[in-house]
mmCIF file of N, CA and C in Angstrom:
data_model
loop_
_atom_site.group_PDB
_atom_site.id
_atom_site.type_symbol
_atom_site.label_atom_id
_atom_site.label_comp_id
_atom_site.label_asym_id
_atom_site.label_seq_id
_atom_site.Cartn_x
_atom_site.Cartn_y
_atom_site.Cartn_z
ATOM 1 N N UNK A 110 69.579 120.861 118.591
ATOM 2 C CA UNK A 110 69.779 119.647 117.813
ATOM 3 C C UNK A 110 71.169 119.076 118.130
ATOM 4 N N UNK A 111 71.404 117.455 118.430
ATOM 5 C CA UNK A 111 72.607 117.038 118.916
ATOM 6 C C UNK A 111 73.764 116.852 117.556
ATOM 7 N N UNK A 112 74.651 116.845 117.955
ATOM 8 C CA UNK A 112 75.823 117.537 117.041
ATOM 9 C C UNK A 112 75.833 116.351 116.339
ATOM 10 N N UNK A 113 75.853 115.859 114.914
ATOM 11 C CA UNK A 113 76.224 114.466 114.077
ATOM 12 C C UNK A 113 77.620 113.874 114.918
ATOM 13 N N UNK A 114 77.871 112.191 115.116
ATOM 14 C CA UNK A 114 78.792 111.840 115.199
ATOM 15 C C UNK A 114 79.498 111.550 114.063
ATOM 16 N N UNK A 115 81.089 111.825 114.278
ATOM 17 C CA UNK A 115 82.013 111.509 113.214
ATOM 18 C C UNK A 115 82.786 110.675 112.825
ATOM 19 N N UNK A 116 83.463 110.121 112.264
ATOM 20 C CA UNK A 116 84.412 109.044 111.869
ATOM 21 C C UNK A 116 85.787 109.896 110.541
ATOM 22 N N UNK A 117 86.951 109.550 111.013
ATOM 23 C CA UNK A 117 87.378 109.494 109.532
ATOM 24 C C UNK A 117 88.106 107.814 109.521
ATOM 25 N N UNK A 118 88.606 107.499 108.079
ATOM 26 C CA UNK A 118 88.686 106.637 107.822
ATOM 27 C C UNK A 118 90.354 106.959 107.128
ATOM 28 N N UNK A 119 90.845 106.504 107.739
ATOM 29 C CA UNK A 119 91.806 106.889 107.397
ATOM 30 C C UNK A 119 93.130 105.815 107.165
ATOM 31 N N UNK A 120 93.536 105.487 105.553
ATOM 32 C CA UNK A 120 94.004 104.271 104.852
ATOM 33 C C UNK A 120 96.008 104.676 105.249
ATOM 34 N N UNK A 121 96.511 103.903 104.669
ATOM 35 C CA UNK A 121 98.065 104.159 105.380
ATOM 36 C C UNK A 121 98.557 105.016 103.509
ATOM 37 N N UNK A 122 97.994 104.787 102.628
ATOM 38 C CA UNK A 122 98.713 105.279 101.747
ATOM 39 C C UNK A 122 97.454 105.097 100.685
ATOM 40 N N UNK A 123 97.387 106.153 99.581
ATOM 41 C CA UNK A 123 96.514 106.521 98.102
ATOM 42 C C UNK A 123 95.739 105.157 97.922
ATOM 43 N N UNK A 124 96.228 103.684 97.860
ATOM 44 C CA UNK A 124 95.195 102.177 97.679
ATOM 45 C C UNK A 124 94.116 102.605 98.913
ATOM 46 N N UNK A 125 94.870 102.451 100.339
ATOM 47 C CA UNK A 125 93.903 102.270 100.890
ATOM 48 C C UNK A 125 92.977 103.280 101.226
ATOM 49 N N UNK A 126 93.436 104.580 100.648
ATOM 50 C CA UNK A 126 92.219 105.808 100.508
ATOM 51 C C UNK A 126 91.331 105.297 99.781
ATOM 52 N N UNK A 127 91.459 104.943 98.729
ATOM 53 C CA UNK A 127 90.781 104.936 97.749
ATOM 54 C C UNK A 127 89.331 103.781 98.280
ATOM 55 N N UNK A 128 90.033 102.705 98.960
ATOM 56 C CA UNK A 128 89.277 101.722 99.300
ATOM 57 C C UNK A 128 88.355 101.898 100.208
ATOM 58 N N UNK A 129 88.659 102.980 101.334
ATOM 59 C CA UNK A 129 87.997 103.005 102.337
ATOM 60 C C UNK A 129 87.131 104.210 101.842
ATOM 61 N N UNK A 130 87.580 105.371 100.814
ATOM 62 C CA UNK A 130 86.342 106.065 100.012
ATOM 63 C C UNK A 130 85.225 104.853 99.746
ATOM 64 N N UNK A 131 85.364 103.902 99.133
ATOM 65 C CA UNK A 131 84.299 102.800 98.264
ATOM 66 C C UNK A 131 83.598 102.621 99.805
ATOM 67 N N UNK A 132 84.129 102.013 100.586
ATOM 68 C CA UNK A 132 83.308 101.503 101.547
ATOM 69 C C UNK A 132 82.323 102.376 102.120
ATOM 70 N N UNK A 133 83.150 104.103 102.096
ATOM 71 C CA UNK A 133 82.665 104.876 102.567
ATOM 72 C C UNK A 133 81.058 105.300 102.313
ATOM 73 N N UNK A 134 81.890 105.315 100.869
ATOM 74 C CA UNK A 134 80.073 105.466 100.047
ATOM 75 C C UNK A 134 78.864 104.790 100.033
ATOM 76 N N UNK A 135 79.406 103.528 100.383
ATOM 77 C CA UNK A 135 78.230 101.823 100.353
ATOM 78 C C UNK A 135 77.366 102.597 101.818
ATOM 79 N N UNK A 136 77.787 103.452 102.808
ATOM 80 C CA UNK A 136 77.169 103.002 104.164
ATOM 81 C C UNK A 136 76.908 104.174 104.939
ATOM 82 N N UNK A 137 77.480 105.515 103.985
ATOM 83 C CA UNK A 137 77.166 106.839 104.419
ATOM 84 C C UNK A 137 75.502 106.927 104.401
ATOM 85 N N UNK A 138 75.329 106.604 103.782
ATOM 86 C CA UNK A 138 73.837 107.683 103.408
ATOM 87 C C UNK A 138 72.916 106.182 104.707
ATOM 88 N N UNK A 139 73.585 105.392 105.185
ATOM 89 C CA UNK A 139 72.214 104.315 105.567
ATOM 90 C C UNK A 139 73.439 104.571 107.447
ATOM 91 N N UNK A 140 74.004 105.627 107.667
ATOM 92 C CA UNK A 140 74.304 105.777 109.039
ATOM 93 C C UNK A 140 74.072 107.125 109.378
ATOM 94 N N UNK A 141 74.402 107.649 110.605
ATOM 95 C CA UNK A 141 74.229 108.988 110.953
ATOM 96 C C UNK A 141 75.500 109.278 111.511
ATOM 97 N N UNK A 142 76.265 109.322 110.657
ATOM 98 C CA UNK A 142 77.850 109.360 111.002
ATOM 99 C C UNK A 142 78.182 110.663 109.788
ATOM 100 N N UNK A 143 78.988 111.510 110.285
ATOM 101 C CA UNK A 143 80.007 112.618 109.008
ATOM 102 C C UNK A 143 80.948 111.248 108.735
ATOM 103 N N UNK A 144 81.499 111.501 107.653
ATOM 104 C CA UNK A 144 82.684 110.449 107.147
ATOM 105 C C UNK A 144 83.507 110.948 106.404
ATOM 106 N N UNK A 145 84.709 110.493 106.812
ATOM 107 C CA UNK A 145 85.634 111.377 105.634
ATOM 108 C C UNK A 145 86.967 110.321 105.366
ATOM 109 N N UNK A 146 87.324 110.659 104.446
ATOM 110 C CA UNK A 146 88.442 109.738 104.325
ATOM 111 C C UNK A 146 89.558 109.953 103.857
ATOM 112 N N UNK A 147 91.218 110.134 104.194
ATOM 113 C CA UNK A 147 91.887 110.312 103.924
ATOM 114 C C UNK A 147 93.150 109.535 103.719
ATOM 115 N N UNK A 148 94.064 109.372 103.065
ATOM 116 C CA UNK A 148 95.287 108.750 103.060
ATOM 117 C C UNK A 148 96.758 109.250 104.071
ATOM 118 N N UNK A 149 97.563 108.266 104.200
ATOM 119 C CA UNK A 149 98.167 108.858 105.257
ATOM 120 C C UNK A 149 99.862 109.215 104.644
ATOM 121 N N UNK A 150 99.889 108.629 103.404
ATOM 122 C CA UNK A 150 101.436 108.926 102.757
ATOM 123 C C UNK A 150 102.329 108.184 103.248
ATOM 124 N N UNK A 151 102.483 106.884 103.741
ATOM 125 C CA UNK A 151 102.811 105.794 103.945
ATOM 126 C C UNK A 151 103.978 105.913 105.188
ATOM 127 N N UNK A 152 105.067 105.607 105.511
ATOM 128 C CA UNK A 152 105.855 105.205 106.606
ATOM 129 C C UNK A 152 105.781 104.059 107.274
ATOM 130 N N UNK A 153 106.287 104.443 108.722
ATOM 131 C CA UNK A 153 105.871 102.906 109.557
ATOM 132 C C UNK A 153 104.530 103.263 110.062
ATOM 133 N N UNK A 154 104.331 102.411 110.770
ATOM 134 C CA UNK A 154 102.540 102.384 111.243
ATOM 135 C C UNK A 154 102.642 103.567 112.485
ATOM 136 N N UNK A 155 103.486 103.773 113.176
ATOM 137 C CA UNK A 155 103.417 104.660 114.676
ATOM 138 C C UNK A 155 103.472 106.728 113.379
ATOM 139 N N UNK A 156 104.252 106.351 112.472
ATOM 140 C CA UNK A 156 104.483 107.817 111.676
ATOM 141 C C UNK A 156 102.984 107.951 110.941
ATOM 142 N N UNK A 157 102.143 106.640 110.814
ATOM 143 C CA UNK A 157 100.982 106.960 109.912
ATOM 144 C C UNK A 157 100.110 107.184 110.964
ATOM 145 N N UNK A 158 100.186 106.485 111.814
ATOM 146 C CA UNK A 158 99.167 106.933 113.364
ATOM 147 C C UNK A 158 99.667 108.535 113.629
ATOM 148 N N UNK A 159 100.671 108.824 114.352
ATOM 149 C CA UNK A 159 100.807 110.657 114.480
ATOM 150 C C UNK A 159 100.346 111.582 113.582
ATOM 151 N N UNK A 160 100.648 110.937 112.027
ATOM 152 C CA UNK A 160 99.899 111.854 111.199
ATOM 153 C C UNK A 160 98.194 112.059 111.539
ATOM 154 N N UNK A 161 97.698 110.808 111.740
ATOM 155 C CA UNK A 161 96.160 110.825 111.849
ATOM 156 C C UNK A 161 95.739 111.715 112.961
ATOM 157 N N UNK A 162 96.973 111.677 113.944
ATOM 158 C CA UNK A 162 96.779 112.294 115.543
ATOM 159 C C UNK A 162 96.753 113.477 115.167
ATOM 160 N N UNK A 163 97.981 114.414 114.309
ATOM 161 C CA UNK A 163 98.293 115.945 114.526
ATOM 162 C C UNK A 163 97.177 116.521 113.438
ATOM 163 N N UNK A 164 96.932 115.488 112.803
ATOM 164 C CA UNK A 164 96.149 116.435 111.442
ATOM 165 C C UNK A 164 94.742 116.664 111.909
ATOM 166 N N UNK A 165 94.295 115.627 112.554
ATOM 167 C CA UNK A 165 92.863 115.078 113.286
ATOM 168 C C UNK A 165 92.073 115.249 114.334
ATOM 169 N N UNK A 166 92.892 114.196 115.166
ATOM 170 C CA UNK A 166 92.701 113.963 116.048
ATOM 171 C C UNK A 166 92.839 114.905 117.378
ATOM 172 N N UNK A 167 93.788 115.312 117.008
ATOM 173 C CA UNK A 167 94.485 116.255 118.268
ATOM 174 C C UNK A 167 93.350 117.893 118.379
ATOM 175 N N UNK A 168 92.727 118.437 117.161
ATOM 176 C CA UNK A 168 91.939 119.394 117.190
ATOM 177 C C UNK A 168 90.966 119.055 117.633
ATOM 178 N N UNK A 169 90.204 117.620 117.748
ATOM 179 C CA UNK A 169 89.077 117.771 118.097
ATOM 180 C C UNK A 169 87.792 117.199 116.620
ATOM 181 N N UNK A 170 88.722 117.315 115.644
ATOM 182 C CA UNK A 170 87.703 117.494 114.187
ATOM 183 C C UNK A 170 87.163 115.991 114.311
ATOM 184 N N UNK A 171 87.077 114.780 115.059
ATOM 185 C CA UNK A 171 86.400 113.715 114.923
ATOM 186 C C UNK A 171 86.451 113.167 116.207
ATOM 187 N N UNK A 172 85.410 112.325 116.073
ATOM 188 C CA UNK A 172 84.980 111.783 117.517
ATOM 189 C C UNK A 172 85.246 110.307 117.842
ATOM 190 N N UNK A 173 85.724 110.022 116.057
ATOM 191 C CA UNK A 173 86.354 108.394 116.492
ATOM 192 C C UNK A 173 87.307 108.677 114.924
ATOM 193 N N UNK A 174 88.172 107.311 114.710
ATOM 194 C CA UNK A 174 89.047 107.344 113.672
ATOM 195 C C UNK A 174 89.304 105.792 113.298
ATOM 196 N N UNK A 175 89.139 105.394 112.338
ATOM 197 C CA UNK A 175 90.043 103.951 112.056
ATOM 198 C C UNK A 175 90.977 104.309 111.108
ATOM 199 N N UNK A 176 92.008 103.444 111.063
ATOM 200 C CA UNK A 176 93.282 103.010 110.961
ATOM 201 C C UNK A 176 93.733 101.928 109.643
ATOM 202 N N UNK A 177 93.495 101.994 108.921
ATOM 203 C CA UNK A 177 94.083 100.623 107.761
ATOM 204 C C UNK A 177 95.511 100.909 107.649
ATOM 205 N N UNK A 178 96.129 99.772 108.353
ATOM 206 C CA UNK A 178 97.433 99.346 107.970
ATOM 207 C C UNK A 178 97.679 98.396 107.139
ATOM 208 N N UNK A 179 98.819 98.182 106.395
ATOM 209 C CA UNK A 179 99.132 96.458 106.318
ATOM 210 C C UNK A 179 99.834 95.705 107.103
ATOM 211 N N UNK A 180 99.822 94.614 106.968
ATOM 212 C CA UNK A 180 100.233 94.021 107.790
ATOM 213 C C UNK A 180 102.051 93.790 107.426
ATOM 214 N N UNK A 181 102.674 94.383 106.653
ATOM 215 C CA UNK A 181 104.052 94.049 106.274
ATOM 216 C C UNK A 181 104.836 94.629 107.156
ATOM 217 N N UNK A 182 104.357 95.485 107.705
ATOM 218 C CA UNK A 182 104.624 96.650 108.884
ATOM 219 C C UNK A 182 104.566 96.167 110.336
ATOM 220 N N UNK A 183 105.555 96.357 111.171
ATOM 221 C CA UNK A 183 105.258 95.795 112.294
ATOM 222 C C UNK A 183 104.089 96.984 113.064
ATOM 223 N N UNK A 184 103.025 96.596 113.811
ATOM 224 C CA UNK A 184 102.570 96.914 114.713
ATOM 225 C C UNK A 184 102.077 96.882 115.890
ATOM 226 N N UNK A 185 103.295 96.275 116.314
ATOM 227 C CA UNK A 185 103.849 96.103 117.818
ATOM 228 C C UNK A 185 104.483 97.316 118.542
ATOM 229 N N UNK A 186 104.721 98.124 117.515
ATOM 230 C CA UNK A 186 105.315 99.697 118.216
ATOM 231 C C UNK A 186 103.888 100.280 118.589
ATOM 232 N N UNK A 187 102.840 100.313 118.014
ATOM 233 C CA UNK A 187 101.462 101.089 118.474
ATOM 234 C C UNK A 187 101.025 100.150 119.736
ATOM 235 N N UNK A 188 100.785 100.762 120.826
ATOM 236 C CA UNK A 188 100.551 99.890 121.871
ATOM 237 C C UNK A 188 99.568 100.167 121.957
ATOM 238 N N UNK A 189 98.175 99.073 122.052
ATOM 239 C CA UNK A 189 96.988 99.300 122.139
ATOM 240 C C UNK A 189 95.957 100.274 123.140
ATOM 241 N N UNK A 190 96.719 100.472 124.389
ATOM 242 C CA UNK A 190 96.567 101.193 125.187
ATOM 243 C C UNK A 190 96.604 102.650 124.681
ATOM 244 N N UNK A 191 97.624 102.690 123.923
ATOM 245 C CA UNK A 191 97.919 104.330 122.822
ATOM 246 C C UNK A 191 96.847 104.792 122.132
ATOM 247 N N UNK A 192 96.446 103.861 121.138
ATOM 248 C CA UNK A 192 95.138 103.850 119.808
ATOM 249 C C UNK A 192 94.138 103.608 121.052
ATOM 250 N N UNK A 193 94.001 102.781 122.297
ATOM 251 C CA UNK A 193 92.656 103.318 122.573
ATOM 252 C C UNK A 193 92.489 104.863 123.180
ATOM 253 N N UNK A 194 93.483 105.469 124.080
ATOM 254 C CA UNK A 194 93.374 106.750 124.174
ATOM 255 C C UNK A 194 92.994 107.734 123.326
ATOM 256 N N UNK A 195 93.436 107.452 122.092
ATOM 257 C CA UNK A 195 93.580 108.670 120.880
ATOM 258 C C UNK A 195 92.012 108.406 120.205
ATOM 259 N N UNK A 196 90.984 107.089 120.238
ATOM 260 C CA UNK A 196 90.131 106.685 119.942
ATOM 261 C C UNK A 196 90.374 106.387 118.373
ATOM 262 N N UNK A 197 91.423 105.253 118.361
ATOM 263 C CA UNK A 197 92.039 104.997 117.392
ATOM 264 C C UNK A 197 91.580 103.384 117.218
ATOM 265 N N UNK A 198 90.735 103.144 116.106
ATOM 266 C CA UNK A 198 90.498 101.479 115.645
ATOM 267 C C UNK A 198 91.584 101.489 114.849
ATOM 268 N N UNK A 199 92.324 99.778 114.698
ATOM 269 C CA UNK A 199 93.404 99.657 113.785
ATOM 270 C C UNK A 199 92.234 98.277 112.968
ATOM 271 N N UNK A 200 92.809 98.271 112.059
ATOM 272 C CA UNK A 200 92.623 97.178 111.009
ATOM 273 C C UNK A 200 93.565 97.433 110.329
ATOM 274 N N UNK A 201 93.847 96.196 110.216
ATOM 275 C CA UNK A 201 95.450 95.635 109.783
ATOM 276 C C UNK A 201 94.694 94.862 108.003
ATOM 277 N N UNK A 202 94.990 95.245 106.845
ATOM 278 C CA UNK A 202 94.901 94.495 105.538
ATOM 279 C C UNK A 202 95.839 93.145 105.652
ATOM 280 N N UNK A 203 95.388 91.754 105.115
ATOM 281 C CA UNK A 203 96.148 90.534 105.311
ATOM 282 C C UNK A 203 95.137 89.855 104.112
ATOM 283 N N UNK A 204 96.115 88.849 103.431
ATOM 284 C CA UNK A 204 97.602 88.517 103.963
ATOM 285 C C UNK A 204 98.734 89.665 103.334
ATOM 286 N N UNK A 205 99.290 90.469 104.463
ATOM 287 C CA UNK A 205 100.647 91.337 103.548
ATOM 288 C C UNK A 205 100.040 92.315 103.325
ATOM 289 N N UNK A 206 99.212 92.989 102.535
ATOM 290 C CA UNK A 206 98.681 94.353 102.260
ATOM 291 C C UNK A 206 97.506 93.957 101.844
ATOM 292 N N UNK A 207 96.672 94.812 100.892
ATOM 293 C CA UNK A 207 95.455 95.464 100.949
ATOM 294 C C UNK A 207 95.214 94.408 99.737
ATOM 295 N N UNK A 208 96.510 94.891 98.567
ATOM 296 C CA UNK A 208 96.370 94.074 97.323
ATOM 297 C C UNK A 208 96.353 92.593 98.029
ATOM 298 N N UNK A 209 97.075 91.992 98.611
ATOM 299 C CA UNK A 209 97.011 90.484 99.154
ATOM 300 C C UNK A 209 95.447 90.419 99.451
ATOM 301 N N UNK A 210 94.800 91.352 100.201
ATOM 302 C CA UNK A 210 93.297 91.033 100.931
ATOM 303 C C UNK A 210 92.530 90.892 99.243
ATOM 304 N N UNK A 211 92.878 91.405 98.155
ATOM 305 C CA UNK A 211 91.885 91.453 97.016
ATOM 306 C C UNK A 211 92.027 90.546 96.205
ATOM 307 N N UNK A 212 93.447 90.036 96.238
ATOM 308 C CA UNK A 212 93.866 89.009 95.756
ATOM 309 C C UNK A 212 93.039 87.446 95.999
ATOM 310 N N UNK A 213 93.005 87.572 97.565
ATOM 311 C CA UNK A 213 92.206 86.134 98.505
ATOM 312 C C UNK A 213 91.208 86.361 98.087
ATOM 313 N N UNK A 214 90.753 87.262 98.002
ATOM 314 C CA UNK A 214 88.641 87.548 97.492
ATOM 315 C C UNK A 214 88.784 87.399 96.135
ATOM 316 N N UNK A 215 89.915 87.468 95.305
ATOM 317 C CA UNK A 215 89.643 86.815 93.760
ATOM 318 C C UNK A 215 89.964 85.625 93.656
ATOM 319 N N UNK A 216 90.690 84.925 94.513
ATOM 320 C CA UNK A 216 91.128 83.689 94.816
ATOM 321 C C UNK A 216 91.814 83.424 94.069
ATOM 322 N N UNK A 217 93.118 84.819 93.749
ATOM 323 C CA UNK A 217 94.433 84.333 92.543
ATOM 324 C C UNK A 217 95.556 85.149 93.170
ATOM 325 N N UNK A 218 96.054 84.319 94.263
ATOM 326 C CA UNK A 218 97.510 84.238 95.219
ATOM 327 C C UNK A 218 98.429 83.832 94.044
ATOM 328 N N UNK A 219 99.520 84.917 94.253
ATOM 329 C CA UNK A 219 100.719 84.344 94.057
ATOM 330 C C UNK A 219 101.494 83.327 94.345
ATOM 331 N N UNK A 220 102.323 83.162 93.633
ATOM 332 C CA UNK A 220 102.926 80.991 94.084
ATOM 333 C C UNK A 220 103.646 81.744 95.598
ATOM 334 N N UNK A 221 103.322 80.444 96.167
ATOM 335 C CA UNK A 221 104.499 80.279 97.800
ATOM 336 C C UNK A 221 105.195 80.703 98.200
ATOM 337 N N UNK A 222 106.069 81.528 97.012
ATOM 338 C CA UNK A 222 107.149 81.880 97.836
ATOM 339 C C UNK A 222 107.260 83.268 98.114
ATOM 340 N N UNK A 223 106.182 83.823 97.034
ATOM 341 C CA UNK A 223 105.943 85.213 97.210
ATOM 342 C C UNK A 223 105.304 85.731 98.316
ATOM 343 N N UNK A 224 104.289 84.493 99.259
ATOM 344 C CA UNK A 224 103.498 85.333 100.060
ATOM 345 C C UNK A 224 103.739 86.023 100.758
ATOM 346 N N UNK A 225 105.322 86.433 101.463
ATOM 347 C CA UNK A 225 105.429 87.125 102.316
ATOM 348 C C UNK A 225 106.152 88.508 101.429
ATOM 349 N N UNK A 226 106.434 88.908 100.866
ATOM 350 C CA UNK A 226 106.516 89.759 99.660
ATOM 351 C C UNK A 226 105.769 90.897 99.347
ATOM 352 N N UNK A 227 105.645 92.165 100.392
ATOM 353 C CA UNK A 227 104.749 92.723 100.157
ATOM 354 C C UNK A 227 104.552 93.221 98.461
ATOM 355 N N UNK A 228 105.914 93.707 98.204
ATOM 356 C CA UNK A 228 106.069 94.170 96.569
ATOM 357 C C UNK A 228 105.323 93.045 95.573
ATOM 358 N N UNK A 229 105.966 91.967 96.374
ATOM 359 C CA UNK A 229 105.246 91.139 94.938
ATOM 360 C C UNK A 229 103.380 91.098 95.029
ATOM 361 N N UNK A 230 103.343 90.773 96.495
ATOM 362 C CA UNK A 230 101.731 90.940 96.055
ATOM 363 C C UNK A 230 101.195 92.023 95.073
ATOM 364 N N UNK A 231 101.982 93.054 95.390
ATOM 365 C CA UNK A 231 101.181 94.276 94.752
ATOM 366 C C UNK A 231 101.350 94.129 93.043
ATOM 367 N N UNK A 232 102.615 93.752 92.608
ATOM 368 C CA UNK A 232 102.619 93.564 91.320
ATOM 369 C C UNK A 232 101.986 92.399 90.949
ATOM 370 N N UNK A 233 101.394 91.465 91.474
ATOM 371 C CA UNK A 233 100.783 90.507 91.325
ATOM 372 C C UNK A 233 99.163 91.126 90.342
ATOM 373 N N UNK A 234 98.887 91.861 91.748
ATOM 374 C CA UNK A 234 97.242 92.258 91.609
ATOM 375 C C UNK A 234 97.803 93.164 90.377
#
């Protein structure tokens, strides 16, 4: 019998665990994928990528991985050439973080001047 393919899902910090658990659950049972999902304890985006690499990736325990960053973070240090070796998808949360992405889907943005503000989005939501 051929071995299940895997995924983890793996958020940059505890929100986006939590989020990519929800999604997790909507689509497990209707794929033939293992799924797992973990948080990464936040940093810059290249310290939340190595974590995914040494904890993960590097043994062998999955056969693909995505990535939720936000976008407040530069990720111009992860060079795409890198994440495709490691079989690393990125998705970037926008506008600003995760709370900004939930914010646009409730359609209650903070005034103008906050948008670039990652803190404030979050105290916003």
């Amino acid at each position: 019998m051929p071995r299940r393919k895997s995924l983890i899902l793996f958020g940059e910090g505890k929100t986006d665990a939590v989020f990519l658990r929800h999604i997790s659950l909507l689509y497990e049972s209707k794929i033939d994928t293992r799924l797992k999902v973990e948080a990464g304890q936040g940093g810059s985006p290249k310290e939340v990528a190595n974590r995914l690499i040494k904890k993960h990736l590097q043994i062998g325990a999955f056969d693909k991985s995505l990535l939720l960053l936000d976008e407040d973070l530069p990720t111009e240090e992860i060079p795409a050439s890198w994440l495709k070796k490691h079989k690393i998808e990125l998705v970037i949360s926008a506008p600003c973080c995760l709370e900004g992405l939930f914010l646009t889907m409730l359609q209650d943005r903070p005034p103008a001047r906050d948008r670039q503000a990652s803190r404030n989005w979050k105290r916003h939501f």
